[in-house]
């Protein structure tokens, strides 16, 4: 039995599945990655657009960059990897998807049990009241936008360098892991550079469930994977579900 068949068999018998996705999944829909070939950080210093200090210094500049990204996302659609994961969710008893991506392509494909560990580019947060709301207007009519309640600046509700990851997403992931054994763990489209990705992937493993990694090229997580499938998620995942 080859590794594709092993992964397919594991998912066919799975009741509880934990999935972690990264930039590689969205890249197949046309969303630029951050660190890869042609990545976003090749063209702009991240500390000029993705830190609290940068926002404090020039909120209009930071918001122009995010507004451009939001406008680009309007033209993009979920790819077969997004669709396959949504289909997998509908086939198993218990499913949780933790994504590093700030877009909503998973939701557009039909995923429901999902948390964004790095926030959402379609949400804005008041810098005074800390209230969060969804705002899908692109382009935004005013840069930088302001809170309609108190007039304070709004910021993108994404995690910047120097900030802690989304605690709500952390709590949801931890709660799912504590609920019971996981029959299959899938980590797809991420270089697993953040320690918490490896921690969650390993914590989710059980004796009866494999850790399946799907990625183009090896990652830090690869030595820990029971099944490693090298290639594009949009081509591999539909063959597993």
mmCIF file of C-alpha atoms in Angstrom, residues 6 33 161 192:
data_model
loop_
_atom_site.group_PDB
_atom_site.id
_atom_site.type_symbol
_atom_site.label_atom_id
_atom_site.label_comp_id
_atom_site.label_asym_id
_atom_site.label_seq_id
_atom_site.Cartn_x
_atom_site.Cartn_y
_atom_site.Cartn_z
ATOM 1 C CA UNK A 6 -2.534 4.757 3.410
ATOM 2 C CA UNK A 33 2.873 33.607 0.172
ATOM 3 C CA UNK A 161 5.096 40.800 14.439
ATOM 4 C CA UNK A 192 5.787 24.817 10.018
#
